[in-house]
Coordinates of C-alpha atoms in Angstrom, one line a residue:
M1 CA 18.6 21.7 -8.7
F2 CA 16.2 23.0 -6.2
T3 CA 14.3 20.4 -4.1
T4 CA 12.0 20.8 -1.1
R5 CA 14.6 19.0 1.1
P6 CA 18.1 17.6 0.6
T7 CA 18.8 14.0 -0.2
L8 CA 20.2 12.9 3.1
Q9 CA 23.6 11.1 3.1
G10 CA 25.6 9.3 5.8
T11 CA 27.1 6.0 6.7
F12 CA 25.4 4.8 9.9
G13 CA 21.7 4.3 8.9
M14 CA 18.9 5.8 6.9
V15 CA 15.1 5.6 7.4
S16 CA 12.3 7.0 5.3
S17 CA 8.6 6.6 6.2
T18 CA 5.2 8.3 5.8
H19 CA 5.3 9.7 9.4
W20 CA 8.1 11.4 11.2
L21 CA 7.4 9.6 14.5
A22 CA 7.8 6.2 12.8
S23 CA 11.0 7.3 11.1
Q24 CA 12.5 8.6 14.3
S25 CA 11.5 5.5 16.2
A26 CA 13.2 3.3 13.6
M27 CA 16.3 5.5 13.9
A28 CA 16.2 5.1 17.7
V29 CA 16.4 1.4 17.2
L30 CA 19.4 1.7 14.9
E31 CA 21.1 4.0 17.4
D32 CA 20.5 1.4 20.1
G33 CA 22.4 -1.2 18.0
G34 CA 19.5 -2.8 16.1
N35 CA 19.6 -3.6 12.5
A36 CA 17.3 -2.5 9.6
F37 CA 14.8 -5.2 10.3
D38 CA 14.5 -4.4 14.0
A39 CA 14.0 -0.8 13.0
A40 CA 11.4 -1.6 10.4
V41 CA 9.3 -3.7 12.9
A42 CA 9.4 -0.9 15.5
A43 CA 8.3 1.7 12.8
G44 CA 5.6 -0.6 11.6
F45 CA 3.9 -0.8 15.0
V46 CA 4.3 3.0 15.5
L47 CA 2.5 3.5 12.2
H48 CA -0.5 1.6 13.6
V49 CA -0.7 4.2 16.3
V50 CA 0.1 7.5 14.5
E51 CA -1.6 6.7 11.1
P52 CA -4.6 4.7 12.3
H53 CA -6.7 6.0 9.4
L54 CA -4.2 4.4 7.0
N55 CA -3.3 1.0 8.6
G56 CA -3.7 -1.2 11.7
P57 CA -2.4 -4.4 13.3
A58 CA -5.2 -6.5 11.6
G59 CA -4.3 -5.2 8.2
E60 CA -1.6 -6.5 5.9
V61 CA 1.9 -5.8 4.8
P62 CA 4.1 -7.0 2.0
V63 CA 7.8 -6.7 2.7
I64 CA 10.9 -6.9 0.4
L65 CA 14.1 -7.6 2.3
A66 CA 17.7 -7.8 1.3
P67 CA 19.9 -9.1 4.1
A68 CA 23.6 -8.0 3.7
G69 CA 25.2 -10.6 1.5
G70 CA 22.1 -12.7 1.2
E71 CA 19.2 -13.2 -1.2
V72 CA 16.4 -10.8 -1.8
R73 CA 13.2 -12.2 -0.4
V74 CA 9.5 -11.2 -0.3
L75 CA 7.7 -11.7 3.0
C76 CA 4.0 -12.0 2.3
G77 CA 1.9 -10.5 5.1
Q78 CA -1.3 -10.7 3.0
G79 CA -3.8 -13.0 4.6
V80 CA -6.2 -15.2 2.7
A81 CA -9.9 -15.4 2.4
P82 CA -11.5 -17.4 5.2
A83 CA -12.7 -20.9 4.6
A84 CA -16.4 -19.8 4.4
A85 CA -15.7 -16.8 2.2
T86 CA -17.1 -18.2 -1.1
A87 CA -18.4 -16.1 -4.0
G88 CA -21.6 -18.2 -3.8
H89 CA -22.2 -17.3 -0.2
Y90 CA -21.8 -13.6 -0.8
R91 CA -24.0 -13.7 -3.9
G92 CA -26.5 -15.5 -1.8
L93 CA -26.6 -12.4 0.4
G94 CA -27.7 -10.4 -2.6
L95 CA -24.3 -8.8 -3.2
D96 CA -22.7 -8.1 -6.6
L97 CA -19.5 -6.8 -5.0
V98 CA -17.7 -7.5 -1.8
P99 CA -18.6 -4.5 0.5
G100 CA -15.9 -1.9 1.0
T101 CA -16.4 -1.9 4.7
G102 CA -17.5 -4.3 7.4
P103 CA -16.6 -7.9 8.4
L104 CA -17.6 -9.6 5.1
A105 CA -14.6 -7.8 3.6
A106 CA -12.1 -9.0 6.2
A107 CA -9.4 -11.4 5.1
V108 CA -7.3 -13.3 7.7
P109 CA -5.2 -10.5 9.3
G110 CA -1.7 -10.7 8.0
A111 CA 0.4 -7.7 9.2
F112 CA 1.2 -8.8 12.8
D113 CA 2.5 -12.3 11.9
A114 CA 4.6 -10.8 9.0
W115 CA 6.3 -8.3 11.4
M116 CA 6.9 -11.1 13.9
L117 CA 8.6 -13.3 11.3
L118 CA 10.7 -10.4 10.1
L119 CA 11.8 -9.8 13.7
R120 CA 12.4 -13.5 14.5
D121 CA 14.3 -14.4 11.4
H122 CA 16.3 -11.3 10.6
G123 CA 16.2 -9.0 13.6
T124 CA 18.3 -8.9 16.7
K125 CA 16.1 -7.1 19.3
S126 CA 13.6 -8.5 21.7
L127 CA 9.9 -8.2 21.4
P128 CA 9.7 -5.6 24.2
D129 CA 12.5 -3.6 22.6
V130 CA 10.5 -3.1 19.3
L131 CA 7.0 -2.7 20.9
K132 CA 8.0 0.0 23.4
Y133 CA 7.7 2.9 21.0
A134 CA 4.1 2.0 19.9
I135 CA 3.1 1.2 23.5
G136 CA 4.4 4.6 24.6
Y137 CA 2.6 6.6 21.9
A138 CA -0.6 4.7 22.4
Q139 CA -0.6 5.0 26.2
D140 CA 1.0 8.4 26.7
G141 CA -0.3 10.0 23.6
H142 CA 1.0 11.7 20.5
P143 CA -0.1 14.9 18.6
P144 CA -2.1 13.5 15.6
V145 CA -1.7 14.8 12.1
E146 CA -4.7 16.7 10.7
R147 CA -5.9 13.8 8.6
V148 CA -6.7 11.6 11.6
G149 CA -9.3 14.0 13.0
E150 CA -10.6 14.9 9.5
T151 CA -11.2 11.2 8.7
V152 CA -12.9 10.7 12.1
E153 CA -15.2 13.6 11.4
T154 CA -16.4 12.1 8.1
V155 CA -17.6 9.0 9.9
R156 CA -18.7 10.7 13.1
E157 CA -22.4 9.9 12.6
L158 CA -21.6 6.2 11.7
F159 CA -19.4 5.9 14.8
E160 CA -22.0 7.5 17.1
T161 CA -25.0 5.6 15.9
E162 CA -23.6 2.2 14.7
W163 CA -19.8 1.6 15.3
T164 CA -19.9 2.8 18.9
S165 CA -16.8 1.0 19.9
S166 CA -14.9 3.1 17.4
A167 CA -16.5 6.3 18.9
E168 CA -15.1 5.3 22.3
V169 CA -11.5 5.3 20.9
Y170 CA -11.7 8.1 18.3
L171 CA -14.4 10.4 19.7
P172 CA -13.5 10.5 23.4
G173 CA -15.8 13.0 25.1
G174 CA -17.3 13.6 21.7
R175 CA -14.1 15.2 20.3
A176 CA -12.2 13.9 17.3
P177 CA -8.4 13.9 17.6
R178 CA -6.9 17.4 17.1
P179 CA -3.5 18.5 16.1
G180 CA -1.5 19.9 19.0
E181 CA -3.4 17.9 21.5
L182 CA -2.3 14.4 22.7
F183 CA -4.4 11.6 21.4
R184 CA -4.3 8.2 23.2
N185 CA -5.4 4.7 22.5
P186 CA -5.1 3.0 25.9
A187 CA -6.9 -0.1 24.7
L188 CA -4.2 -0.8 22.1
A189 CA -1.4 -0.1 24.6
A190 CA -3.1 -2.6 27.0
T191 CA -3.3 -5.2 24.2
W192 CA 0.5 -5.1 23.6
R193 CA 1.2 -5.0 27.3
R194 CA -0.9 -8.1 27.8
L195 CA 0.8 -9.8 24.9
L196 CA 4.2 -9.1 26.5
A197 CA 2.9 -10.4 29.9
E198 CA 1.6 -13.6 28.4
T199 CA 4.8 -14.4 26.6
E200 CA 7.2 -13.3 29.4
G201 CA 7.8 -16.9 30.4
A202 CA 9.2 -18.0 27.0
H203 CA 12.9 -18.9 27.0
G204 CA 14.8 -17.0 24.5
R205 CA 14.2 -14.2 22.0
Q206 CA 12.9 -16.3 19.2
E207 CA 10.7 -18.5 21.4
R208 CA 9.0 -15.4 22.8
I209 CA 8.3 -14.0 19.4
D210 CA 6.8 -17.4 18.4
A211 CA 4.7 -17.3 21.6
A212 CA 3.4 -13.9 20.6
R213 CA 2.4 -15.3 17.2
E214 CA 0.4 -18.0 19.0
V215 CA -1.3 -15.5 21.2
W216 CA -2.4 -13.6 18.1
R217 CA -3.5 -16.8 16.3
S218 CA -5.2 -18.7 19.1
G219 CA -5.2 -16.6 22.3
F220 CA -7.1 -13.6 23.6
I221 CA -6.5 -11.6 20.4
A222 CA -7.9 -14.3 18.1
E223 CA -10.9 -14.7 20.3
A224 CA -11.7 -11.0 20.2
L225 CA -11.2 -10.8 16.5
V226 CA -13.6 -13.7 15.8
R227 CA -16.2 -12.3 18.2
Q228 CA -16.1 -9.0 16.3
A229 CA -16.3 -10.7 12.9
R230 CA -19.5 -12.4 14.1
T231 CA -21.1 -9.2 15.2
P232 CA -23.8 -7.8 12.8
T233 CA -22.3 -4.6 11.3
L234 CA -23.6 -1.9 9.0
D235 CA -21.3 -2.0 5.9
S236 CA -21.1 -0.1 2.6
S237 CA -23.9 -2.2 1.1
G238 CA -26.2 -0.3 3.4
E239 CA -27.1 -3.6 5.2
R240 CA -25.9 -5.2 8.4
H241 CA -23.9 -8.4 7.9
T242 CA -21.8 -10.8 9.9
G243 CA -18.4 -11.9 8.7
V244 CA -17.1 -15.4 8.1
L245 CA -13.8 -15.3 9.9
T246 CA -13.3 -18.2 12.3
A247 CA -10.8 -19.3 15.0
T248 CA -9.6 -22.0 12.6
D249 CA -8.9 -19.4 9.9
L250 CA -6.7 -17.5 12.2
A251 CA -4.9 -20.5 13.7
S252 CA -4.1 -22.1 10.3
W253 CA -2.5 -19.1 8.5
S254 CA 1.0 -17.7 8.8
A255 CA 3.1 -15.2 6.8
S256 CA 5.6 -16.8 4.4
Y257 CA 8.6 -16.1 2.3
E258 CA 8.7 -16.0 -1.5
T259 CA 11.1 -15.4 -4.3
P260 CA 10.6 -11.9 -5.8
V261 CA 9.6 -11.4 -9.4
T262 CA 12.3 -9.5 -11.2
Y263 CA 12.9 -7.6 -14.4
D264 CA 16.2 -6.3 -15.8
W265 CA 16.3 -2.8 -17.3
N266 CA 19.3 -0.8 -18.3
G267 CA 21.6 -2.3 -15.8
W268 CA 19.0 -2.4 -13.0
T269 CA 17.2 -5.4 -11.6
V270 CA 13.9 -4.4 -10.0
C271 CA 12.4 -6.8 -7.4
K272 CA 8.6 -7.0 -6.7
A273 CA 6.1 -9.2 -5.0
G274 CA 4.2 -11.7 -7.2
P275 CA 0.9 -11.3 -9.0
W276 CA -1.1 -11.7 -5.8
S277 CA 0.0 -8.0 -5.6
Q278 CA 0.1 -5.6 -8.4
G279 CA 3.9 -5.5 -8.3
P280 CA 4.6 -7.0 -11.7
V281 CA 2.7 -4.0 -13.2
L282 CA 5.8 -1.9 -12.6
L283 CA 8.0 -4.5 -14.2
Q284 CA 5.7 -4.7 -17.3
Q285 CA 5.7 -0.9 -17.6
L286 CA 9.5 -1.1 -17.9
A287 CA 9.3 -4.0 -20.4
L288 CA 6.9 -1.9 -22.5
L289 CA 9.4 0.9 -22.9
P290 CA 11.1 1.3 -26.3
P291 CA 14.9 1.2 -26.5
E292 CA 15.1 5.0 -26.9
L293 CA 12.9 7.2 -24.6
P294 CA 11.6 10.6 -25.3
R295 CA 13.0 13.5 -23.3
Y296 CA 12.2 13.2 -19.6
G297 CA 9.1 15.1 -18.6
S298 CA 8.1 16.0 -22.2
A299 CA 4.5 15.4 -23.5
D300 CA 5.9 12.4 -25.6
Y301 CA 7.4 11.0 -22.4
V302 CA 4.2 11.3 -20.3
H303 CA 2.0 10.0 -23.1
L304 CA 4.3 7.0 -23.6
L305 CA 4.2 6.1 -19.9
V306 CA 0.4 6.6 -19.5
E307 CA -0.4 4.5 -22.5
G308 CA 2.1 1.7 -21.4
C309 CA 0.5 1.8 -17.9
K310 CA -3.0 1.3 -19.4
L311 CA -1.8 -1.9 -21.2
A312 CA -0.1 -3.2 -18.1
M313 CA -3.1 -2.5 -15.9
A314 CA -5.4 -4.2 -18.4
D315 CA -3.2 -7.3 -18.1
R316 CA -3.4 -7.0 -14.4
E317 CA -7.2 -7.0 -14.6
A318 CA -7.3 -10.0 -16.9
W319 CA -4.5 -12.2 -15.5
Y320 CA -3.5 -11.3 -11.9
G321 CA -4.8 -13.1 -8.8
D322 CA -4.3 -15.9 -6.5
A323 CA -7.2 -18.1 -7.7
A324 CA -5.5 -19.2 -10.9
D325 CA -2.1 -19.7 -12.5
V326 CA -0.7 -16.4 -13.8
P327 CA 1.3 -16.6 -17.0
L328 CA 3.9 -14.2 -15.6
D329 CA 6.9 -15.2 -17.7
A330 CA 4.9 -14.6 -20.8
L331 CA 3.5 -11.3 -19.5
L332 CA 7.0 -10.0 -18.9
S333 CA 8.6 -11.5 -22.0
D334 CA 10.3 -9.3 -24.6
E335 CA 8.3 -10.8 -27.5
Y336 CA 4.9 -10.2 -25.8
N337 CA 5.7 -6.7 -24.8
A338 CA 7.1 -5.8 -28.2
A339 CA 3.7 -6.7 -29.6
R340 CA 1.9 -4.8 -26.9
R341 CA 4.2 -1.8 -27.4
A342 CA 3.0 -1.5 -31.0
L343 CA -0.5 -0.7 -29.7
V344 CA 0.7 2.6 -28.4
G345 CA -0.1 5.2 -30.9
D346 CA -0.1 9.0 -31.0
R347 CA -3.6 9.2 -29.5
A348 CA -4.8 8.4 -26.1
S349 CA -6.6 5.0 -25.8
H350 CA -9.9 4.9 -24.0
A351 CA -10.3 1.2 -24.2
L352 CA -9.5 -1.6 -21.8
R353 CA -7.1 -3.8 -23.9
P354 CA -5.8 -6.9 -22.1
G355 CA -3.4 -9.1 -24.1
S356 CA -3.3 -12.9 -24.9
P357 CA 0.0 -14.2 -23.5
G358 CA 0.7 -17.6 -25.1
G359 CA -2.5 -17.3 -27.1
R360 CA -4.6 -17.6 -24.0
T361 CA -8.0 -15.8 -23.9
P362 CA -8.1 -13.0 -21.2
R363 CA -10.9 -13.2 -18.6
I364 CA -12.4 -9.9 -17.6
S365 CA -15.2 -9.7 -15.0
A366 CA -18.6 -8.6 -16.2
H367 CA -18.5 -5.6 -13.8
A368 CA -15.1 -4.6 -15.3
R369 CA -16.4 -4.9 -18.8
A370 CA -19.5 -2.8 -17.9
V371 CA -17.5 0.0 -16.3
A372 CA -15.0 0.0 -19.2
A373 CA -17.9 0.3 -21.6
G374 CA -19.6 3.0 -19.5
E375 CA -22.9 1.1 -19.4
P376 CA -25.7 2.8 -17.5
G377 CA -26.1 1.8 -13.9
Y378 CA -22.4 1.3 -13.3
D379 CA -20.3 3.8 -11.4
A380 CA -17.9 5.3 -13.9
L381 CA -15.8 6.8 -11.0
G382 CA -17.6 10.1 -11.1
L383 CA -15.3 11.3 -8.3
P384 CA -12.0 11.3 -10.1
G385 CA -8.8 9.8 -8.6
T386 CA -9.0 6.4 -7.0
G387 CA -6.4 5.0 -4.7
E388 CA -6.5 3.4 -1.3
P389 CA -9.9 4.7 -0.2
T390 CA -9.4 5.8 3.3
V391 CA -11.1 9.1 3.5
S392 CA -14.8 8.5 3.9
K393 CA -17.5 10.2 1.9
S394 CA -19.1 13.4 2.9
P395 CA -22.3 13.4 5.0
L396 CA -24.3 13.6 1.7
S397 CA -23.2 10.1 0.8
P398 CA -26.1 7.6 0.7
V399 CA -23.7 5.0 2.2
P400 CA -22.4 6.0 5.6
G401 CA -18.7 5.5 5.9
E402 CA -18.1 4.5 2.4
P403 CA -14.6 5.5 1.4
D404 CA -13.9 8.3 -1.0
V405 CA -11.2 10.6 -2.3
A406 CA -11.0 14.3 -3.0
R407 CA -12.9 15.8 -5.9
D408 CA -9.8 17.3 -7.4
G409 CA -8.3 13.9 -7.9
T410 CA -5.9 13.9 -5.0
T411 CA -5.5 11.0 -2.7
R412 CA -5.9 12.3 0.8
G413 CA -4.3 9.5 2.7
D414 CA -4.3 5.8 1.9
T415 CA -1.6 3.5 3.2
C416 CA 1.8 3.7 4.8
H417 CA 5.3 3.0 3.6
L418 CA 8.7 2.6 5.2
D419 CA 12.3 1.9 4.0
V420 CA 15.4 1.3 6.1
V421 CA 19.1 0.7 5.3
D422 CA 21.7 0.1 8.0
R423 CA 25.5 0.4 8.2
W424 CA 25.9 -3.3 7.6
G425 CA 24.0 -3.1 4.2
N426 CA 20.7 -4.7 5.3
M427 CA 17.9 -3.1 3.4
V428 CA 14.1 -3.4 3.6
A429 CA 11.0 -1.9 2.0
A430 CA 7.4 -2.4 3.5
T431 CA 4.0 -1.1 2.6
P432 CA 1.6 -1.6 5.6
S433 CA -2.1 -1.0 5.0
G434 CA -5.6 -2.2 5.9
G435 CA -7.3 -2.4 9.2
W436 CA -7.7 1.4 9.2
L437 CA -10.1 3.0 11.6
Q438 CA -12.9 3.4 9.0
S439 CA -12.8 -0.2 7.7
N440 CA -14.6 -1.9 10.6
P441 CA -15.7 -1.2 14.1
V442 CA -12.8 -1.1 16.7
V443 CA -12.6 -4.4 18.5
P444 CA -13.4 -3.2 22.0
E445 CA -10.9 -5.4 23.9
L446 CA -8.1 -4.7 21.4
G447 CA -8.3 -1.0 20.3
F448 CA -8.1 -1.7 16.6
P449 CA -10.4 -3.0 13.8
L450 CA -10.4 -5.8 11.2
G451 CA -9.4 -5.1 7.7
T452 CA -11.3 -5.0 4.4
R453 CA -8.9 -6.4 1.7
L454 CA -11.4 -8.9 0.3
Q455 CA -13.1 -6.0 -1.4
M456 CA -10.5 -6.5 -4.1
T457 CA -11.9 -9.9 -5.1
W458 CA -14.7 -10.6 -7.6
L459 CA -17.9 -12.5 -6.9
E460 CA -18.0 -13.9 -10.5
D461 CA -16.7 -17.4 -10.8
G462 CA -13.7 -18.5 -12.9
L463 CA -11.6 -15.3 -12.6
P464 CA -8.0 -15.1 -11.3
G465 CA -9.3 -12.7 -8.8
T466 CA -12.5 -14.5 -7.8
L467 CA -13.1 -14.7 -4.0
T468 CA -11.8 -18.1 -3.1
P469 CA -11.3 -19.6 0.3
G470 CA -7.6 -19.9 1.3
R471 CA -6.5 -17.6 -1.5
R472 CA -5.2 -14.1 -1.2
P473 CA -7.0 -11.1 -2.6
R474 CA -5.0 -9.4 -5.4
T475 CA -3.8 -6.5 -3.4
T476 CA -2.4 -3.1 -4.6
L477 CA 0.4 -3.1 -2.0
T478 CA 3.7 -3.1 -3.7
P479 CA 7.0 -2.2 -2.2
S480 CA 10.1 -2.2 -4.4
L481 CA 13.8 -3.0 -4.2
A482 CA 16.3 -2.4 -6.9
L483 CA 19.8 -3.9 -7.6
R484 CA 22.7 -2.8 -9.7
D485 CA 25.1 -5.5 -10.9
G486 CA 23.3 -7.9 -8.6
V487 CA 23.8 -5.8 -5.5
P488 CA 20.9 -4.1 -3.6
V489 CA 21.2 -0.4 -3.9
M490 CA 17.7 1.1 -3.4
A491 CA 14.5 0.4 -1.5
F492 CA 11.4 2.5 -2.3
G493 CA 7.6 2.7 -2.3
T494 CA 4.5 4.7 -1.8
P495 CA 0.9 4.5 -0.6
G496 CA -1.7 5.1 -3.2
G497 CA -3.7 2.0 -4.1
D498 CA -3.9 1.6 -7.9
Q499 CA -1.5 4.6 -8.2
Q500 CA 1.4 2.9 -6.4
D501 CA 3.1 1.3 -9.3
Q502 CA 2.4 4.3 -11.5
W503 CA 4.1 6.8 -9.1
Q504 CA 6.9 4.3 -8.4
T505 CA 7.6 3.8 -12.1
H506 CA 7.9 7.6 -12.6
F507 CA 10.1 7.8 -9.5
F508 CA 12.4 5.0 -10.6
L509 CA 12.8 6.4 -14.1
A510 CA 13.6 9.8 -12.6
V511 CA 16.3 8.3 -10.5
A512 CA 17.7 6.3 -13.5
L513 CA 17.4 9.1 -16.1
R514 CA 18.2 12.3 -14.2
P515 CA 21.7 13.5 -13.3
K516 CA 23.2 12.4 -10.0
V517 CA 23.8 14.8 -7.1
R518 CA 26.7 14.7 -4.5
G519 CA 28.0 11.6 -6.3
G520 CA 24.8 9.6 -5.7
F521 CA 21.2 9.1 -6.8
D522 CA 19.1 12.3 -6.7
L523 CA 16.4 10.6 -4.5
Q524 CA 14.8 13.8 -3.3
G525 CA 14.7 15.3 -6.8
A526 CA 12.9 12.2 -8.1
V527 CA 10.5 12.3 -5.2
D528 CA 9.7 16.0 -5.7
A529 CA 9.4 15.8 -9.5
P530 CA 5.8 16.5 -10.8
N531 CA 3.9 13.2 -10.9
W532 CA 0.7 11.9 -12.4
H533 CA -1.7 9.0 -12.6
N534 CA -4.4 7.6 -14.8
D535 CA -7.7 5.8 -13.9
S536 CA -8.2 4.0 -17.3
F537 CA -8.8 0.6 -15.7
P538 CA -11.3 -0.8 -13.1
G539 CA -10.3 0.3 -9.7
S540 CA -9.4 -2.2 -7.0
F541 CA -11.6 -0.7 -4.4
H542 CA -15.4 -0.7 -4.0
P543 CA -17.3 0.4 -6.1
R544 CA -14.6 -0.6 -8.7
G545 CA -15.2 2.2 -11.2
M546 CA -12.9 3.7 -13.8
R547 CA -12.4 6.8 -16.0
P548 CA -11.4 5.9 -19.5
G549 CA -8.8 8.2 -21.0
S550 CA -8.2 10.0 -17.7
V551 CA -4.9 11.6 -16.6
T552 CA -4.5 13.5 -13.4
V553 CA -1.4 15.8 -13.2
E554 CA 0.0 18.2 -10.7
S555 CA -0.4 21.9 -11.5
R556 CA 3.4 22.2 -11.5
T557 CA 3.3 20.3 -14.8
D558 CA 4.4 22.4 -17.8
P559 CA 1.2 23.9 -19.3
R560 CA 2.5 23.0 -22.8
V561 CA 2.7 19.4 -21.7
V562 CA -0.9 19.5 -20.5
A563 CA -2.1 21.2 -23.7
E564 CA -0.4 18.5 -25.8
L565 CA -1.8 15.7 -23.8
R566 CA -5.3 17.1 -24.3
R567 CA -4.6 17.5 -28.0
R568 CA -3.8 13.8 -28.1
G569 CA -7.1 12.9 -26.6
H570 CA -6.2 12.5 -22.9
D571 CA -8.9 13.7 -20.4
V572 CA -6.5 15.7 -18.3
L573 CA -7.5 16.9 -14.8
V574 CA -5.1 19.4 -13.2
G575 CA -4.8 18.7 -9.5
E576 CA -3.1 20.6 -6.8
A577 CA 0.6 21.4 -7.0
W578 CA 1.7 18.7 -4.5
S579 CA -1.0 16.0 -4.8
E580 CA 0.5 13.0 -6.6
G581 CA 2.5 10.5 -4.6
R582 CA 3.8 9.8 -1.1
L583 CA 7.1 8.3 -2.0
C584 CA 9.8 7.1 0.4
A585 CA 13.3 5.9 -0.6
V586 CA 16.6 4.8 0.8
A587 CA 19.8 3.8 -1.1
R588 CA 23.3 2.5 -0.6
D589 CA 26.3 2.9 -2.8
P590 CA 28.1 -0.5 -2.5
R591 CA 31.4 1.0 -3.7
T592 CA 31.6 3.6 -0.9
G593 CA 29.1 2.5 1.7
V594 CA 27.4 5.9 1.5
L595 CA 23.8 5.7 2.5
S596 CA 21.0 8.0 1.2
A597 CA 17.4 8.8 1.9
A598 CA 14.5 11.0 0.8
A599 CA 10.9 11.4 1.7
N600 CA 7.8 12.9 0.2
P601 CA 6.9 16.5 1.2
R602 CA 3.3 16.1 0.0
G603 CA 0.9 15.9 3.0
M604 CA 3.6 17.3 5.3
Q605 CA 4.2 14.2 7.4
G606 CA 6.6 11.9 5.7
Y607 CA 10.2 12.3 6.7
A608 CA 13.6 10.8 6.2
V609 CA 16.2 10.7 9.0
G610 CA 19.7 9.3 9.2
R611 CA 23.4 10.0 9.8

């Protein structure tokens, strides 16, 4: 079968990420004797440099790791709401939603500490060993991808008039970064060099990593982050606000390990982060599948997956969050999903239909109910296609710098992803995001901005996702790891916000249902296969709209499938041919030790490497 690229195979190591420089940096670490976890950390810091419109050091990252011969674990790099971030405080500022930009939306930064824990506990390399690639690209420059400059141009006026520290980094001499020209971030390079200098006296590899964590939490980096959070900043509400992040918030939080949530399907065990992420949505989509599936790629197949996704996403809206107990066992139970499956009919549903696991009454925010009902005055997602909103609105937008997506439904950049497997069988999947250049002004002393993940919380009391001090926002970040017969065999994931567990479900089923190639999984064929998403649920990003009954498909989709979906009542938008998904994947055959990798051709920057 024709694919855009081959599924790579080898025995030494495999990397797949959303940027070729991150992939190759990770491979360099493997070549230098490092393991998959060393490589992932190096790649993560490179992504901060080369995809600054998609992630940054003050963002967040969930990681799923499978040490060779050990237990699969989730490393939570999602920070919590600061102690003063109460729903009442935000309502007192006249807000109905947490702004999509600015310091009020900043959770405690989580990415840096998570990468440090991964390196300390599972890596073998020193801190300078893994940071040198990011420092080099930040100091000496790299040729940026087109999207970096395009994103900067959309916020040029905001940077020049309001967020002037961002202009100093991203509009040097008044010019946005351009492909083919070297772009530098010397302030970021200086931050990491100072971090290394201040920790040089630590005795031992692990001690130095812990010293770096302390510098982040209570040293010069923490001081600069708090100073920036307390600076009045124009945000997407159209007003200037100061944030609530304090030194105590930073000093008292650290990344942590958790047991993954799992679901068994047809001989596979899929591992995800818990319901502080949207990860269990993928598992519930599998639980909703009937014993016999329609032909892969048929209209019946797409209809079944779209309608099942709507039910799982409605349950996400009603039950997921870190501010209440989540009845996850019931949500993934066979009995519950058999009853939910019976709701899938021949016609497309345009309703938001959460279930009642264990007889409990679902709680939906007033805003979500309003957008689901299409009430006047609420944004019904007039610009189709949600996703991690990292491309800012056009100059015609009434809210400078407010994120947006393309009018054709495509997601033009959003988050990052990376997967690594090494010759020893260590495997890791990570989805770094947040702290992107258009989220907050660059912290002048550091070269990167705060994040905005609190925009995923609600300001209505009593919901699982209510903004609550010390609790995590219900994120969309959701890496995946799959086992066969109890052995890790595949790590995968994608950027894409609310689309992530839609595209990953379609990818996983394509791997599971389609013929193998070269004796292994057809990873590249599954990545390349025409993909789709729906927006029939409240989006996770400001302004939290939805499009009931929507389905966005790639134009490579069989026209007969499109026609049949429309006949069934789906509001089908046909997007560009290569517009849905940015998947990465690596795999390992435990019988032979053969490693595989594939990466998404969409956007022309994701690459897999290996040997």
